[in-house]
Short mmCIF file of C-alpha atoms in Angstrom, two decimals:
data_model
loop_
_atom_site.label_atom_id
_atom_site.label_comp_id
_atom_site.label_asym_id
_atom_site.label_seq_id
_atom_site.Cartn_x
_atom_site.Cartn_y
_atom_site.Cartn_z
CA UNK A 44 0.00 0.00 0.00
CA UNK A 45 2.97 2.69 0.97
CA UNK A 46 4.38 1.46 -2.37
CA UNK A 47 1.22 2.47 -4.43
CA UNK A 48 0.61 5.75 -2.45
CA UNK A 49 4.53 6.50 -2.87
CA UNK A 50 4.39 6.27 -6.67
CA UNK A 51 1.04 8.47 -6.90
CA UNK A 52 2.68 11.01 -5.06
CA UNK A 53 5.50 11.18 -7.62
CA UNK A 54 3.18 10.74 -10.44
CA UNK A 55 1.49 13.63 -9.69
CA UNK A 56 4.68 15.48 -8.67
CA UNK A 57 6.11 14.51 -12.23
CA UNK A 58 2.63 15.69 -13.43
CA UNK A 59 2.66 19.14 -12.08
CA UNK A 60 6.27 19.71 -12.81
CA UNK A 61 5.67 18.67 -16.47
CA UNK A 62 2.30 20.58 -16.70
CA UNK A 63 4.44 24.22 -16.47
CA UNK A 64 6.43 23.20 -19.59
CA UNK A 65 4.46 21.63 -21.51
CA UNK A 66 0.77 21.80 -23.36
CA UNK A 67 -2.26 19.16 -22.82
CA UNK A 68 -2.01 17.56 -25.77
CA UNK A 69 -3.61 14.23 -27.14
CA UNK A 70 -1.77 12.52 -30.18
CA UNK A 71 -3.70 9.69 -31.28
CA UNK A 72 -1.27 8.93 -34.01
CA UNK A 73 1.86 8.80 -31.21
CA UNK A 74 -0.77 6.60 -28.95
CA UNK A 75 -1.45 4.31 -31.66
CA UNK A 76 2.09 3.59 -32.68
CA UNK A 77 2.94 2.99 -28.17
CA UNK A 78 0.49 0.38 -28.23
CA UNK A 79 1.83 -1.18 -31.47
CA UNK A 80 4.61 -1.54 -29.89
CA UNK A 81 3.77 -1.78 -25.69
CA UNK A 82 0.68 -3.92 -26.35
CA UNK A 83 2.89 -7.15 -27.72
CA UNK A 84 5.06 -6.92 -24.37
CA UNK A 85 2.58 -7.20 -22.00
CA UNK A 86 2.39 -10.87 -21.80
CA UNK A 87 5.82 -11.16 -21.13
CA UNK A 88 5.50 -9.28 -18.15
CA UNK A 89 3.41 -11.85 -16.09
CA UNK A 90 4.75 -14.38 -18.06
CA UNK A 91 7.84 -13.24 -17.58
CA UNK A 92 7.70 -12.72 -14.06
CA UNK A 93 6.16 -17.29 -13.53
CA UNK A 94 9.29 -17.97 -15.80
CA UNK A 95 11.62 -16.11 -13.00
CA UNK A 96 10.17 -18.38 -10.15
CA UNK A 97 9.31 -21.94 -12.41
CA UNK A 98 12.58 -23.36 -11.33
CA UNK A 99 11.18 -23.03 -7.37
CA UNK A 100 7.94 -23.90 -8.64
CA UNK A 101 8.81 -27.01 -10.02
CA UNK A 102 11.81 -27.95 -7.49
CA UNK A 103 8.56 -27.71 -5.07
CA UNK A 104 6.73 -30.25 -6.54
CA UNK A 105 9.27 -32.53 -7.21
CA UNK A 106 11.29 -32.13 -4.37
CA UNK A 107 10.82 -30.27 -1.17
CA UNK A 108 10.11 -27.12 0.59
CA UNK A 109 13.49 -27.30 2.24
CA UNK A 110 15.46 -27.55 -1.07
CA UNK A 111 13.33 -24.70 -2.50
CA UNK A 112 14.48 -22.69 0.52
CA UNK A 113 18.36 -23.44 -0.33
CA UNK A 114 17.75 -22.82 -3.90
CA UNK A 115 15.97 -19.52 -3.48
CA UNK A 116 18.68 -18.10 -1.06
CA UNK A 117 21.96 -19.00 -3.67
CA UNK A 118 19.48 -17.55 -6.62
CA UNK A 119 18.55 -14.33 -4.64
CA UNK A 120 22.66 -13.76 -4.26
CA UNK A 121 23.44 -15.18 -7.98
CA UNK A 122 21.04 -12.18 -8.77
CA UNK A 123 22.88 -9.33 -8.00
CA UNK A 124 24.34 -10.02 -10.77
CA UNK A 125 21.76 -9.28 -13.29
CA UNK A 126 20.72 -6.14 -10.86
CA UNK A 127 24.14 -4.74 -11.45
CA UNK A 128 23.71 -4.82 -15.48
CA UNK A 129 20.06 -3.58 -14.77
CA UNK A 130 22.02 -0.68 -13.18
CA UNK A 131 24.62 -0.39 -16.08
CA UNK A 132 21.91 -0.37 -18.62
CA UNK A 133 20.07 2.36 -17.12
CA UNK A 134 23.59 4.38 -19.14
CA UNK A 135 24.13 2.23 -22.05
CA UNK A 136 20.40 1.24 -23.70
CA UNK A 137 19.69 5.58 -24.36
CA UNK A 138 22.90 5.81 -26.03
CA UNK A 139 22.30 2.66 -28.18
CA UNK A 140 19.19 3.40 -29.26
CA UNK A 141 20.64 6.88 -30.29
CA UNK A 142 23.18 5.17 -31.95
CA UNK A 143 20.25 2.89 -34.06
CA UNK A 144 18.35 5.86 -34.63
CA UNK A 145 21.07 7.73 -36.29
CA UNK A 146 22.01 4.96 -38.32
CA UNK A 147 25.74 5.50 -37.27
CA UNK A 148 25.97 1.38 -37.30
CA UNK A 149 25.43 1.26 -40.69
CA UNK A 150 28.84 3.25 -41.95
CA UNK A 151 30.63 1.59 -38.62
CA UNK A 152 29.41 -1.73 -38.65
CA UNK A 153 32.00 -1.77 -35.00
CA UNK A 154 30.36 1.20 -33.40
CA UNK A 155 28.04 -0.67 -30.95
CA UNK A 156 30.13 -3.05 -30.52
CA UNK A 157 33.01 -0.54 -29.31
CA UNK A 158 30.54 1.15 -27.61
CA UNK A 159 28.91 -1.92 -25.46
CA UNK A 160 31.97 -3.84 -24.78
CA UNK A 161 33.02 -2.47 -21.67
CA UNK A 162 29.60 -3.01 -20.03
CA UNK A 163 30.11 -6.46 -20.88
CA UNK A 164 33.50 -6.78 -19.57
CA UNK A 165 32.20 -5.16 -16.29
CA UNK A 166 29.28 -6.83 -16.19
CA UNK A 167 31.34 -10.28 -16.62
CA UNK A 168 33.56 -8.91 -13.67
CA UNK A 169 30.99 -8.94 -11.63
CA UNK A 170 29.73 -12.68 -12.05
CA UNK A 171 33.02 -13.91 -12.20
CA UNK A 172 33.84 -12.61 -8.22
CA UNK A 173 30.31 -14.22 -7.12
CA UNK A 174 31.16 -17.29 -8.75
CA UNK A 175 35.27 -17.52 -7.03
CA UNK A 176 34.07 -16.00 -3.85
CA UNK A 177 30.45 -17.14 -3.48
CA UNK A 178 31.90 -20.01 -0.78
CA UNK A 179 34.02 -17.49 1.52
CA UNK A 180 30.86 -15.82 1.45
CA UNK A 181 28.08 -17.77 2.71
CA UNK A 182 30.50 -19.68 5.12
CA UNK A 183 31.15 -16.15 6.63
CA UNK A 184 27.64 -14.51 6.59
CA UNK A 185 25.52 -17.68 6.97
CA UNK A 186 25.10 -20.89 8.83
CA UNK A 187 26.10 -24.19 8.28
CA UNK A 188 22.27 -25.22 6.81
CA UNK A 189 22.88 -22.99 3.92
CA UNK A 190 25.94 -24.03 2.83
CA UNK A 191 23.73 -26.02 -0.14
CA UNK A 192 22.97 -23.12 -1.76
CA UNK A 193 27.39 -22.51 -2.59
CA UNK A 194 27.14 -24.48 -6.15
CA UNK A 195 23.66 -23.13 -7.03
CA UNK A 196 25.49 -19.48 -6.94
CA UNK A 197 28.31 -20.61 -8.61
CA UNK A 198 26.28 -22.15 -11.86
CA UNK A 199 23.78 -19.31 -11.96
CA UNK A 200 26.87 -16.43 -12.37
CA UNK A 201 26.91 -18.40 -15.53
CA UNK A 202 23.06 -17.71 -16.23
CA UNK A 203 22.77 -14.37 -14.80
CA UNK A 204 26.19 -13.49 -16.95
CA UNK A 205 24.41 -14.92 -20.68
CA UNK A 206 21.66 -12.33 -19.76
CA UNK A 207 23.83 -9.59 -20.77
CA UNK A 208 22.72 -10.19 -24.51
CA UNK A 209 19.41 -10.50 -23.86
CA UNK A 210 19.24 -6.66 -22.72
CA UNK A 211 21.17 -6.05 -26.38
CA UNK A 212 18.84 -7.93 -28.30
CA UNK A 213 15.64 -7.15 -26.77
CA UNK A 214 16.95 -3.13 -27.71
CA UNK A 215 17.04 -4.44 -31.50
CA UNK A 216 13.91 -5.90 -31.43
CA UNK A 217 12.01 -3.05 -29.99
CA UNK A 218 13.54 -0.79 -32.15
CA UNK A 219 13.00 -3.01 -35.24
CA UNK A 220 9.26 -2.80 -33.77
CA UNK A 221 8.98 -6.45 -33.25
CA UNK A 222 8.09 -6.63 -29.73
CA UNK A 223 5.70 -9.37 -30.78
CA UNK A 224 8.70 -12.05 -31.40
CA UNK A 225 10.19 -10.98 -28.12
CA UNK A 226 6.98 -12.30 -26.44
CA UNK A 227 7.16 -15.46 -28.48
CA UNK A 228 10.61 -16.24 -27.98
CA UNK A 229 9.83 -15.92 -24.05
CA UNK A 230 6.88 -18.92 -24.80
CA UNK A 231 10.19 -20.57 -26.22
CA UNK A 232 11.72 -20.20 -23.03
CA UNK A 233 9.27 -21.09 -20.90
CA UNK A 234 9.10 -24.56 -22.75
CA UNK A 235 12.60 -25.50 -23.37
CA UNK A 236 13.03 -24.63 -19.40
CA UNK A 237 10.17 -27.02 -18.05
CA UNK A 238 11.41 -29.45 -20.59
CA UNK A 239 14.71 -29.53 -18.96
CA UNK A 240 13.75 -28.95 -15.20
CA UNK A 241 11.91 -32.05 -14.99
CA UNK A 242 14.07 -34.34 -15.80
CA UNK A 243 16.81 -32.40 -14.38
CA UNK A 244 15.78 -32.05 -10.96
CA UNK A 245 13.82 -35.49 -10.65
CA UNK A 246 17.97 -36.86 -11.16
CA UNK A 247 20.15 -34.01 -9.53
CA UNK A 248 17.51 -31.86 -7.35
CA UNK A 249 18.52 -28.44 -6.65
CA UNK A 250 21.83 -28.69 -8.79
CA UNK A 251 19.85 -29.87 -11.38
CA UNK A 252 17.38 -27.16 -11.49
CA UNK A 253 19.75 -24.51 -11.49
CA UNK A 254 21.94 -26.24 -14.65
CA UNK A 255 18.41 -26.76 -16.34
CA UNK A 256 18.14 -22.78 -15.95
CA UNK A 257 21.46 -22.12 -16.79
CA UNK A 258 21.48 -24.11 -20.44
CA UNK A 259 17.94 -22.94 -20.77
CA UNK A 260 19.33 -19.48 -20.41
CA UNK A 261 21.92 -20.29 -22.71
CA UNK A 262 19.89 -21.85 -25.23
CA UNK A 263 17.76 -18.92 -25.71
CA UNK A 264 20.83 -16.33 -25.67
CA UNK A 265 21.84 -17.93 -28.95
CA UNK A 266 18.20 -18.22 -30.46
CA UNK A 267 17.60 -14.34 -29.87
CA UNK A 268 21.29 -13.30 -30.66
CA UNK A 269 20.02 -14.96 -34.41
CA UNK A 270 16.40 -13.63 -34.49
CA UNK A 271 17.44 -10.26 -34.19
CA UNK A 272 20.52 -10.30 -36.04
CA UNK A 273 18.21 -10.92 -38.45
CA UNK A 274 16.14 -7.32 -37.97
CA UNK A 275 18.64 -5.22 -37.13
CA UNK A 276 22.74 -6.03 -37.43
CA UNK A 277 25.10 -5.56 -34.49
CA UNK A 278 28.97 -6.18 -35.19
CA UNK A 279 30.16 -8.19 -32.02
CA UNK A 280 34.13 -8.81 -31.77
CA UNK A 281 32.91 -12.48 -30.80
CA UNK A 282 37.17 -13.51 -30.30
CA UNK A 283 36.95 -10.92 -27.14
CA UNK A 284 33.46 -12.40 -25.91
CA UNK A 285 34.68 -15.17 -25.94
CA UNK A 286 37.68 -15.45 -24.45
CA UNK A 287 35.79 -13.30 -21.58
CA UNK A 288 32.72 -16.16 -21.03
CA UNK A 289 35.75 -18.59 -21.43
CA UNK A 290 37.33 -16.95 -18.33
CA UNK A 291 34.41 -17.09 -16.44
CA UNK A 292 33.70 -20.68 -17.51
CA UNK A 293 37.23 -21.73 -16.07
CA UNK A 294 36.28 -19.68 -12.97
CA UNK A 295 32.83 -21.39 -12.60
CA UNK A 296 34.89 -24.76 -13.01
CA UNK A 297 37.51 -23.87 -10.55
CA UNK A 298 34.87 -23.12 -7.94
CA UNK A 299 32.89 -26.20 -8.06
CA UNK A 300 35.67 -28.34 -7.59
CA UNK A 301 36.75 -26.11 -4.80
CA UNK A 302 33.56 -26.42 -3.52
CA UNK A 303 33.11 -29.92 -3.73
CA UNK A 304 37.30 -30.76 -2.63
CA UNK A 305 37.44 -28.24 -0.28
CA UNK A 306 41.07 -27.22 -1.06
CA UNK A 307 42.98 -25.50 1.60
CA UNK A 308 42.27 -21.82 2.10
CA UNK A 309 45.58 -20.30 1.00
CA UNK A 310 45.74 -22.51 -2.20
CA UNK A 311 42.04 -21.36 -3.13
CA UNK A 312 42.61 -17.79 -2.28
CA UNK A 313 45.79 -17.93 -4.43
CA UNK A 314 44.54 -19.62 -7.37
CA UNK A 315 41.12 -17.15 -7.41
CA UNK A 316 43.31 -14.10 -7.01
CA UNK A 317 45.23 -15.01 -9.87
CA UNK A 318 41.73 -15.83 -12.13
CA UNK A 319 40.72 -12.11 -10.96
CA UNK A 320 44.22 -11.01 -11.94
CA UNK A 321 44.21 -12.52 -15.60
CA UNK A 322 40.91 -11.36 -16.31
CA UNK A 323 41.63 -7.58 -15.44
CA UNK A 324 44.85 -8.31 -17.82
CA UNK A 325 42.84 -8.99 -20.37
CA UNK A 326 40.33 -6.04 -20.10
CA UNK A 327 43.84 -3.86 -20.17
CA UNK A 328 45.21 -5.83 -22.97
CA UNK A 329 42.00 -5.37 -24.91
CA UNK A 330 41.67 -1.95 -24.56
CA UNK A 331 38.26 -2.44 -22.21
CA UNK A 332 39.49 -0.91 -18.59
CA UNK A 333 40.99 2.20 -18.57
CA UNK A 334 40.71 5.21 -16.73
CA UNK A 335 39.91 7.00 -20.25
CA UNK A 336 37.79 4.59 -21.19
CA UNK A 337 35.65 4.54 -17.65
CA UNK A 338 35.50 8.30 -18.12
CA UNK A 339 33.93 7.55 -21.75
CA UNK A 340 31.60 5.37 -20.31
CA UNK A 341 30.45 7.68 -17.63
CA UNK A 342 30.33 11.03 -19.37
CA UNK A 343 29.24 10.20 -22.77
CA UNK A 344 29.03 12.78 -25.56
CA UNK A 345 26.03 13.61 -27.14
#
C-alpha cells in the first residue's frame, strides 16, 4: 500500500512539474504507434515474471520445501548479478538506441560493438567474483544449513552473466518494432526450461534445477542473438566475448571443484586471485578498462 501511495505522489509530482512546460495535448497517431509496440510486451511481463520463479515452482513439486528454501537463497545472491547490469543499462540502452536511430551502425558496422563492450567486460567482472568468492561468502555470513545453496550461486553467475545479450537484443527488437517475437521467444523459453527442469531435478535436485536454468538461459541467448541479427545487425568482436565467457567458464569450473574438494584456504585464495588477476589483464590488454575509457563510459558525448 505505501508502495502504491509512494508512486502516486511522484506521479502527480512529475505531473505538475511537467504541466508548467508543456501543453495538454492528445496525439492519437503517437498513442497508436505505443500500443503497437507496448501492447505485444505485456504478456511477457506476467509471463515473464512465472518464468523467473518456475525453477522453485517445479523444485517444489518434485522435491521439497526445504530444497526450495536453499535454492531460493543462492538464486537471490546469484542475482545481484543481473541487478548490477540492470544498473549499467540504465547508461548504455539511451545511447544505443541513439546510436540505431542515427544509423551511425550502418557506416561503422564496429560502433556498438566498441561502444557496449566495456559493459560487458564489467558486467562479466561482476559474475566472475560471485562465482570464485560465493563459498568465503556464505560460510562467513551464513550458517552451516545454507551451505547447499554454494554451487547453485556458482552455476547461476553463468546464467545471470548470458543475460547480458538478452538486454542487447531485446533493444534491436524493440527498435525493429517487433516486440511481438520478443513475447514469443519468451513462450520458447518457458518450454525448453520445463522441458529440462523435470528431468533435471527429478535426477540431480537443486543442482539440477539450477543447470536446467542455466542451459535454458543459454539456449535462448543464442536463439535471440540470431532472431534479431536478423532485424537489425550488431557487429560483435565475438574472439573478445569469448575469451571473456571462457574466463568465467574456467572460474565457474575452478569453484565447483573447490567447492566440492574443499582445497585449503591459501591454495584457493591464491589460485582465485590469480583468475581475478588474468581477467583484469585482459580487459587492459583489450583496450576495455581504462581510466579513459571509464571516463567515456560515464560522461558520454552527445
Amino acid at each position: 500500500m505505501r508502495g502504491i501511495i509512494s508512486n502516486l505522489i511522484l506521479l502527480f509530482s512529475l505531473f505538475l512539474t511537467l504541466r508548467k512546460k508543456l501543453p495538454l495535448s492528445f496525439d492519437k497517431k503517437m498513442l497508436k504507434g505505443v500500443l503497437k509496440i507496448s501492447l505485444p510486451l505485456t504478456p511477457r511481463v506476467f509471463f515473464g515474471f512465472m518464468n523467473t520463479q518456475l525453477d522453485k515452482i517445479l523444485l517444489g513439486l518434485i522435491g521439497s520445501s526445504s530444497l526450495v528454501g536453499i535454492y531460493h537463497m543462492g538464486q537471490t545472491f546469484a542475482l545481484t548479478i543481473f541487478q548490477f547490469m540492470t544498473g549499467l543499462d540504465r547508461v548504455f540502452q539511451p545511447e544505443i538506441y541513439r546510436k540505431l536511430f542515427s544509423d551511425g551502425h550502418i557506416d561503422n558496422s564496429y560502433e556498438i560493438n566498441n561502444y557496449i563492450l566495456p559493459f560487458f567486460y564489467i558486467s562479466m567482472f561482476v559474475a566472475l567474483v560471485v562465482a570464485l568468492f560465493s563459498r568465503e561468502f556464505v560460510s562467513l555470513f551464513f550458517s552451516n544449513e545454507y551451505q547447499g545453496s554454494i554451487p547453485i550461486i556458482i552455476i547461476l553467475s553463468i546464467y545471470y552473466g548470458v543475460l547480458f545479450f538478452g538486454k542487447v537484443t531485446g533493444l534491436q527488437l524493440i527498435y525493429a518494432k517487433k516486440t511481438n517475437i520478443t513475447t514469443l521467444l519468451m513462450f520458447l523459453g518457458i518450454m525448453i526450461n520445463v522441458g529440462l527442469s523435470i528431468p533435471f531435478i527429478i535426477n540431480w535436485g537443486i543442482i539440477g534445477a539450477a543447470w536446467a536454468t542455466t542451459i535454458s538461459g543459454i539456449f535462448m541467448a543464442i536463439i535471440s542473438y540470431f532472431v534479431a541479427q536478423k532485424y537489425v545487425k550488431i557487429a560483435w568482436q565475438w574472439k573478445i566475448v569469448l575469451l571473456i565467457y571462457a574466463i568465467l567458464l574456467i572460474a565457474v569450473m575452478f569453484s565447483i571443484i573447490d567447492y566440492h574438494f574443499s582445497l585449503s584456504l591459501y591454495t584457493s585464495l591464491l589460485l582465485k586471485s590469480l583468475l581475478v588477476f588474468s581477467y583484469i589483464v585482459v580487459g587492459y590488454i583489450t583496450n576495455l578498462m581504462s581510466i579513459k575509457k571509464i571516463k567515456e563510459l560515464i560522461f558520454v558525448k552527445v
